[in-house]
Amino acid sequence: MTAAAVLGTLLQEALPETPVLDLGLPAGRIFPWWPGARCGVADAEALPPAEAALLRRFRLGGAGLGVLGLDGTAGLDQAAGAFRLLVLDGLPRRLPAALEAGDIMVLQRGGSEGQAPLPGPERGRIMLLGGSTGRIERWDLLVPRDAVGALFDRLHVAAHRLAARLGGHARWQVGGRVAQRQLASLGILATGPERMPPLVLPAKALWHDLPGLLQGDALPLGSARQARILLGALPDLPSRLGLKLGGADPAQPPALFLDGLPLATRSATEEGVLVLEALARFRPDRAGVVGLALPAAAPPGLAILGLEVAP
């Protein structure tokens, strides 16, 4: 499904300064589309040990911050209060205590009707519909009761702006309304086949397992012979994956992997930057991991500059 890609991009467009914590791992559908968002696990005890160990390796590019929730609930409860938007994939068994605060917004997949109410004061609801006119997926944005109208207006403007940027209203259908003071709905749907926005991530927004941190606008590999990037769950559509490297030898390009499997990779040099490209299909229900393996004679000074996924 493409709904998370479209709605995540929409929310980032409308609320760019909002600190976000996506508690949807092991899927993680929203954080890829919100550069700089933190990701975490709401119920780490349900993860297989090997999967928890893998997630524990990743850090956010510039700050070196790890995946939240893997080392007990106390740390998650303490950290969650610093965020203004929490993303929930359904309704986990345990919810952060920070939800008791009425000013925290919640983005919840699958709609909130029929589920146990969230802790804290009653919230208003903006139903968000994404995907295509042939296959619609619903998420609910739960917000302070008196904030529905103002937030709807911001989202509505951003939806039209996003649709224009992604090909215009001949390709996207945007509509919505405020039905009641505490209830609104907004949809942004592809009018033909499902489409997703291009994903463009600079080095500082990448979740990586390299030993070092960001230097300037690059993630240096240092002595590492391989690297992994936690990309999140992307739509199951044919896509072009591109990884940009600085300091690489075009005659001996590194190899690309997706979830441990090698990809047929080609390389090109653009303004001194080596771009590794491969066709890929991602799982929409599990976070994808992009791997990079260096040749034996790789030059020193290699660095990751960014990653792109385009339909």
GROMACS .gro file of C-alpha atoms in nm:
model
  311
    1MET     CA    1   0.000   0.000   0.000
    2THR     CA    2   0.112   0.354  -0.077
    3ALA     CA    3  -0.101   0.532   0.185
    4ALA     CA    4   0.176   0.563   0.444
    5ALA     CA    5   0.413   0.711   0.187
    6VAL     CA    6   0.159   0.970   0.072
    7LEU     CA    7   0.024   1.056   0.416
    8GLY     CA    8   0.368   1.066   0.576
    9THR     CA    9   0.484   1.308   0.306
   10LEU     CA   10   0.166   1.512   0.352
   11LEU     CA   11   0.208   1.544   0.727
   12GLN     CA   12   0.574   1.640   0.695
   13GLU     CA   13   0.471   1.903   0.440
   14ALA     CA   14   0.203   2.046   0.670
   15LEU     CA   15   0.386   2.015   1.003
   16PRO     CA   16   0.758   2.036   0.918
   17GLU     CA   17   0.875   2.151   1.261
   18THR     CA   18   0.689   1.884   1.460
   19PRO     CA   19   0.912   1.636   1.649
   20VAL     CA   20   0.798   1.285   1.546
   21LEU     CA   21   0.838   0.943   1.707
   22ASP     CA   22   0.728   0.651   1.490
   23LEU     CA   23   0.661   0.354   1.720
   24GLY     CA   24   0.564   0.131   1.427
   25LEU     CA   25   0.873  -0.091   1.409
   26PRO     CA   26   0.930  -0.367   1.305
   27ALA     CA   27   0.746  -0.213   1.009
   28GLY     CA   28   0.804   0.161   1.044
   29ARG     CA   29   0.586   0.303   0.769
   30ILE     CA   30   0.601   0.677   0.843
   31PHE     CA   31   0.955   0.760   0.956
   32PRO     CA   32   1.117   0.706   0.612
   33TRP     CA   33   0.903   0.989   0.474
   34TRP     CA   34   0.984   1.230   0.755
   35PRO     CA   35   1.361   1.296   0.746
   36GLY     CA   36   1.494   1.331   1.097
   37ALA     CA   37   1.203   1.149   1.263
   38ARG     CA   38   1.294   0.914   1.547
   39CYS     CA   39   1.180   0.554   1.527
   40GLY     CA   40   1.106   0.304   1.799
   41VAL     CA   41   0.933  -0.012   1.912
   42ALA     CA   42   0.620   0.003   2.125
   43ASP     CA   43   0.639  -0.363   2.233
   44ALA     CA   44   1.001  -0.482   2.224
   45GLU     CA   45   0.918  -0.801   2.416
   46ALA     CA   46   0.724  -0.926   2.114
   47LEU     CA   47   1.030  -0.903   1.887
   48PRO     CA   48   1.239  -1.213   1.813
   49PRO     CA   49   1.581  -1.171   1.981
   50ALA     CA   50   1.766  -1.162   1.647
   51GLU     CA   51   1.542  -0.885   1.518
   52ALA     CA   52   1.583  -0.682   1.835
   53ALA     CA   53   1.962  -0.725   1.810
   54LEU     CA   54   1.958  -0.602   1.451
   55LEU     CA   55   1.750  -0.294   1.532
   56ARG     CA   56   1.977  -0.214   1.824
   57ARG     CA   57   2.266  -0.156   1.580
   58PHE     CA   58   2.108   0.140   1.402
   59ARG     CA   59   2.162   0.506   1.482
   60LEU     CA   60   2.031   0.824   1.326
   61GLY     CA   61   2.293   0.986   1.100
   62GLY     CA   62   2.400   1.308   1.265
   63ALA     CA   63   2.297   1.268   1.627
   64GLY     CA   64   2.380   0.902   1.683
   65LEU     CA   65   2.045   0.842   1.853
   66GLY     CA   66   1.932   0.480   1.872
   67VAL     CA   67   1.598   0.308   1.816
   68LEU     CA   68   1.376   0.378   2.117
   69GLY     CA   69   1.203   0.112   2.325
   70LEU     CA   70   1.454  -0.171   2.286
   71ASP     CA   71   1.600  -0.136   2.633
   72GLY     CA   72   1.288  -0.135   2.846
   73THR     CA   73   0.979   0.076   2.882
   74ALA     CA   74   1.120   0.328   3.129
   75GLY     CA   75   1.345   0.487   2.867
   76LEU     CA   76   1.063   0.496   2.616
   77ASP     CA   77   0.828   0.664   2.862
   78GLN     CA   78   1.090   0.923   2.947
   79ALA     CA   79   1.178   0.999   2.583
   80ALA     CA   80   0.828   0.998   2.436
   81GLY     CA   81   0.732   1.318   2.615
   82ALA     CA   82   0.979   1.514   2.400
   83PHE     CA   83   0.776   1.445   2.085
   84ARG     CA   84   0.461   1.619   1.968
   85LEU     CA   85   0.345   1.346   1.728
   86LEU     CA   86   0.350   0.973   1.805
   87VAL     CA   87   0.285   0.718   1.530
   88LEU     CA   88   0.117   0.390   1.627
   89ASP     CA   89   0.078   0.093   1.393
   90GLY     CA   90  -0.262  -0.018   1.519
   91LEU     CA   91  -0.290  -0.027   1.899
   92PRO     CA   92   0.007  -0.189   2.077
   93ARG     CA   93  -0.040  -0.373   2.405
   94ARG     CA   94   0.149  -0.106   2.594
   95LEU     CA   95   0.128   0.267   2.532
   96PRO     CA   96   0.377   0.534   2.639
   97ALA     CA   97   0.274   0.721   2.951
   98ALA     CA   98   0.331   1.046   2.760
   99LEU     CA   99  -0.008   0.996   2.593
  100GLU     CA  100  -0.168   1.114   2.915
  101ALA     CA  101  -0.070   1.463   2.800
  102GLY     CA  102  -0.351   1.613   2.598
  103ASP     CA  103  -0.127   1.817   2.367
  104ILE     CA  104   0.042   1.514   2.205
  105MET     CA  105  -0.097   1.420   1.865
  106VAL     CA  106  -0.127   1.056   1.761
  107LEU     CA  107  -0.126   0.911   1.410
  108GLN     CA  108  -0.285   0.568   1.420
  109ARG     CA  109  -0.307   0.321   1.132
  110GLY     CA  110  -0.637   0.154   1.056
  111GLY     CA  111  -0.860   0.409   1.223
  112SER     CA  112  -0.933   0.450   1.593
  113GLU     CA  113  -1.302   0.359   1.594
  114GLY     CA  114  -1.377   0.030   1.766
  115GLN     CA  115  -1.041   0.030   1.947
  116ALA     CA  116  -0.981   0.097   2.312
  117PRO     CA  117  -0.951   0.473   2.372
  118LEU     CA  118  -0.608   0.619   2.421
  119PRO     CA  119  -0.514   0.738   2.768
  120GLY     CA  120  -0.550   1.105   2.848
  121PRO     CA  121  -0.825   1.350   2.755
  122GLU     CA  122  -1.066   1.287   2.471
  123ARG     CA  123  -0.916   1.391   2.139
  124GLY     CA  124  -1.056   1.522   1.815
  125ARG     CA  125  -1.007   1.314   1.499
  126ILE     CA  126  -0.901   1.389   1.143
  127MET     CA  127  -0.955   1.081   0.926
  128LEU     CA  128  -0.680   1.063   0.664
  129LEU     CA  129  -0.741   0.856   0.351
  130GLY     CA  130  -0.449   0.768   0.125
  131GLY     CA  131  -0.355   0.527  -0.152
  132SER     CA  132  -0.556   0.526  -0.472
  133THR     CA  133  -0.922   0.557  -0.566
  134GLY     CA  134  -0.920   0.180  -0.622
  135ARG     CA  135  -0.760   0.090  -0.287
  136ILE     CA  136  -0.799   0.324   0.008
  137GLU     CA  137  -0.625   0.296   0.344
  138ARG     CA  138  -0.728   0.494   0.648
  139TRP     CA  139  -0.519   0.647   0.924
  140ASP     CA  140  -0.652   0.867   1.205
  141LEU     CA  141  -0.479   1.179   1.329
  142LEU     CA  142  -0.592   1.228   1.690
  143VAL     CA  143  -0.539   1.585   1.811
  144PRO     CA  144  -0.650   1.820   2.091
  145ARG     CA  145  -1.026   1.875   2.053
  146ASP     CA  146  -1.002   2.246   1.981
  147ALA     CA  147  -0.726   2.202   1.720
  148VAL     CA  148  -0.918   2.005   1.455
  149GLY     CA  149  -1.023   2.301   1.239
  150ALA     CA  150  -0.684   2.474   1.227
  151LEU     CA  151  -0.495   2.150   1.162
  152PHE     CA  152  -0.741   2.047   0.891
  153ASP     CA  153  -0.684   2.379   0.713
  154ARG     CA  154  -0.306   2.328   0.718
  155LEU     CA  155  -0.338   1.970   0.593
  156HIS     CA  156  -0.585   2.066   0.320
  157VAL     CA  157  -0.354   2.336   0.182
  158ALA     CA  158  -0.054   2.100   0.202
  159ALA     CA  159  -0.248   1.823   0.023
  160HIS     CA  160  -0.321   2.047  -0.275
  161ARG     CA  161   0.040   2.163  -0.280
  162LEU     CA  162   0.165   1.803  -0.266
  163ALA     CA  163  -0.073   1.688  -0.540
  164ALA     CA  164   0.048   1.966  -0.768
  165ARG     CA  165   0.410   1.869  -0.705
  166LEU     CA  166   0.342   1.501  -0.775
  167GLY     CA  167   0.181   1.553  -1.111
  168GLY     CA  168  -0.125   1.771  -1.069
  169HIS     CA  169  -0.490   1.706  -0.993
  170ALA     CA  170  -0.539   1.499  -1.308
  171ARG     CA  171  -0.333   1.233  -1.129
  172TRP     CA  172  -0.441   1.301  -0.769
  173GLN     CA  173  -0.779   1.354  -0.608
  174VAL     CA  174  -0.787   1.578  -0.301
  175GLY     CA  175  -1.094   1.639  -0.090
  176GLY     CA  176  -1.217   1.671   0.264
  177ARG     CA  177  -1.428   1.866   0.509
  178VAL     CA  178  -1.479   1.945   0.874
  179ALA     CA  179  -1.791   1.747   0.961
  180GLN     CA  180  -1.810   1.854   1.325
  181ARG     CA  181  -1.601   2.069   1.556
  182GLN     CA  182  -1.407   1.758   1.665
  183LEU     CA  183  -1.423   1.550   1.347
  184ALA     CA  184  -1.285   1.603   0.996
  185SER     CA  185  -1.175   1.392   0.701
  186LEU     CA  186  -0.919   1.447   0.427
  187GLY     CA  187  -0.816   1.228   0.136
  188ILE     CA  188  -0.532   1.241  -0.116
  189LEU     CA  189  -0.570   0.955  -0.364
  190ALA     CA  190  -0.405   0.859  -0.690
  191THR     CA  191  -0.670   0.856  -0.963
  192GLY     CA  192  -0.506   0.571  -1.159
  193PRO     CA  193  -0.250   0.313  -1.048
  194GLU     CA  194  -0.105   0.350  -0.701
  195ARG     CA  195   0.181   0.598  -0.686
  196MET     CA  196   0.428   0.702  -0.424
  197PRO     CA  197   0.629   1.021  -0.383
  198PRO     CA  198   1.003   0.997  -0.447
  199LEU     CA  199   1.202   0.937  -0.128
  200VAL     CA  200   1.513   1.155  -0.098
  201LEU     CA  201   1.721   1.114   0.219
  202PRO     CA  202   2.045   1.304   0.289
  203ALA     CA  203   2.314   1.133   0.493
  204LYS     CA  204   2.206   1.307   0.814
  205ALA     CA  205   1.859   1.146   0.790
  206LEU     CA  206   1.982   0.787   0.744
  207TRP     CA  207   1.953   0.519   1.012
  208HIS     CA  208   2.286   0.338   0.981
  209ASP     CA  209   2.510   0.090   1.164
  210LEU     CA  210   2.845   0.259   1.091
  211PRO     CA  211   3.089   0.309   1.379
  212GLY     CA  212   3.127   0.682   1.315
  213LEU     CA  213   2.884   0.969   1.293
  214LEU     CA  214   2.812   1.239   1.040
  215GLN     CA  215   3.102   1.457   0.922
  216GLY     CA  216   2.971   1.758   0.739
  217ASP     CA  217   2.713   1.623   0.495
  218ALA     CA  218   2.854   1.270   0.474
  219LEU     CA  219   2.864   0.946   0.670
  220PRO     CA  220   3.225   0.819   0.649
  221LEU     CA  221   3.271   0.443   0.636
  222GLY     CA  222   3.610   0.462   0.807
  223SER     CA  223   3.749   0.110   0.843
  224ALA     CA  224   3.409  -0.058   0.793
  225ARG     CA  225   3.389  -0.295   0.497
  226GLN     CA  226   3.012  -0.301   0.495
  227ALA     CA  227   2.724  -0.082   0.605
  228ARG     CA  228   2.352  -0.121   0.658
  229ILE     CA  229   2.075   0.135   0.638
  230LEU     CA  230   1.735   0.088   0.803
  231LEU     CA  231   1.495   0.216   0.542
  232GLY     CA  232   1.153   0.132   0.685
  233ALA     CA  233   0.856  -0.036   0.516
  234LEU     CA  234   0.809   0.103   0.165
  235PRO     CA  235   0.529   0.037  -0.085
  236ASP     CA  236   0.549  -0.286  -0.283
  237LEU     CA  237   0.601  -0.112  -0.617
  238PRO     CA  238   0.882  -0.147  -0.872
  239SER     CA  239   1.131   0.115  -0.763
  240ARG     CA  240   1.474   0.246  -0.843
  241LEU     CA  241   1.707   0.245  -0.543
  242GLY     CA  242   2.001   0.482  -0.559
  243LEU     CA  243   2.286   0.521  -0.309
  244LYS     CA  244   2.531   0.811  -0.345
  245LEU     CA  245   2.896   0.766  -0.241
  246GLY     CA  246   3.185   1.006  -0.215
  247GLY     CA  247   3.547   0.898  -0.260
  248ALA     CA  248   3.463   0.574  -0.443
  249ASP     CA  249   3.653   0.420  -0.734
  250PRO     CA  250   3.417   0.389  -1.034
  251ALA     CA  251   3.626   0.097  -1.160
  252GLN     CA  252   3.555  -0.105  -0.845
  253PRO     CA  253   3.206  -0.010  -0.727
  254PRO     CA  254   3.063  -0.156  -0.405
  255ALA     CA  255   2.772  -0.402  -0.413
  256LEU     CA  256   2.416  -0.331  -0.299
  257PHE     CA  257   2.190  -0.565  -0.101
  258LEU     CA  258   1.830  -0.554   0.015
  259ASP     CA  259   1.737  -0.756   0.323
  260GLY     CA  260   2.056  -0.958   0.281
  261LEU     CA  261   1.999  -1.050  -0.084
  262PRO     CA  262   2.225  -0.909  -0.359
  263LEU     CA  263   2.081  -0.664  -0.609
  264ALA     CA  264   2.181  -0.633  -0.972
  265THR     CA  265   2.367  -0.305  -0.942
  266ARG     CA  266   2.493  -0.060  -1.198
  267SER     CA  267   2.698   0.248  -1.126
  268ALA     CA  268   2.741   0.591  -1.277
  269THR     CA  269   2.946   0.896  -1.187
  270GLU     CA  270   2.766   1.228  -1.153
  271GLU     CA  271   2.977   1.537  -1.077
  272GLY     CA  272   3.237   1.330  -0.894
  273VAL     CA  273   2.979   1.131  -0.695
  274LEU     CA  274   2.941   0.757  -0.754
  275VAL     CA  275   2.575   0.656  -0.773
  276LEU     CA  276   2.489   0.288  -0.723
  277GLU     CA  277   2.151   0.201  -0.873
  278ALA     CA  278   1.935  -0.111  -0.863
  279LEU     CA  279   1.576  -0.207  -0.928
  280ALA     CA  280   1.408  -0.321  -0.608
  281ARG     CA  281   1.074  -0.417  -0.458
  282PHE     CA  282   1.019  -0.360  -0.088
  283ARG     CA  283   0.796  -0.531   0.166
  284PRO     CA  284   0.515  -0.301   0.282
  285ASP     CA  285   0.485  -0.481   0.617
  286ARG     CA  286   0.848  -0.498   0.738
  287ALA     CA  287   1.127  -0.243   0.752
  288GLY     CA  288   1.369  -0.291   0.466
  289VAL     CA  289   1.746  -0.295   0.526
  290VAL     CA  290   1.977  -0.176   0.248
  291GLY     CA  291   2.327  -0.323   0.259
  292LEU     CA  292   2.652  -0.196   0.111
  293ALA     CA  293   2.958  -0.424   0.070
  294LEU     CA  294   3.295  -0.282  -0.032
  295PRO     CA  295   3.540  -0.453  -0.269
  296ALA     CA  296   3.869  -0.572  -0.124
  297ALA     CA  297   4.064  -0.288  -0.284
  298ALA     CA  298   3.824  -0.008  -0.190
  299PRO     CA  299   4.000   0.327  -0.144
  300PRO     CA  300   4.005   0.497   0.196
  301GLY     CA  301   3.782   0.794   0.256
  302LEU     CA  302   3.458   0.641   0.131
  303ALA     CA  303   3.145   0.812   0.258
  304ILE     CA  304   2.768   0.777   0.211
  305LEU     CA  305   2.614   1.101   0.085
  306GLY     CA  306   2.249   1.007   0.055
  307LEU     CA  307   1.988   0.759  -0.062
  308GLU     CA  308   1.693   0.787  -0.300
  309VAL     CA  309   1.403   0.564  -0.391
  310ALA     CA  310   1.195   0.661  -0.692
  311PRO     CA  311   0.909   0.485  -0.868
   0.00000   0.00000   0.00000
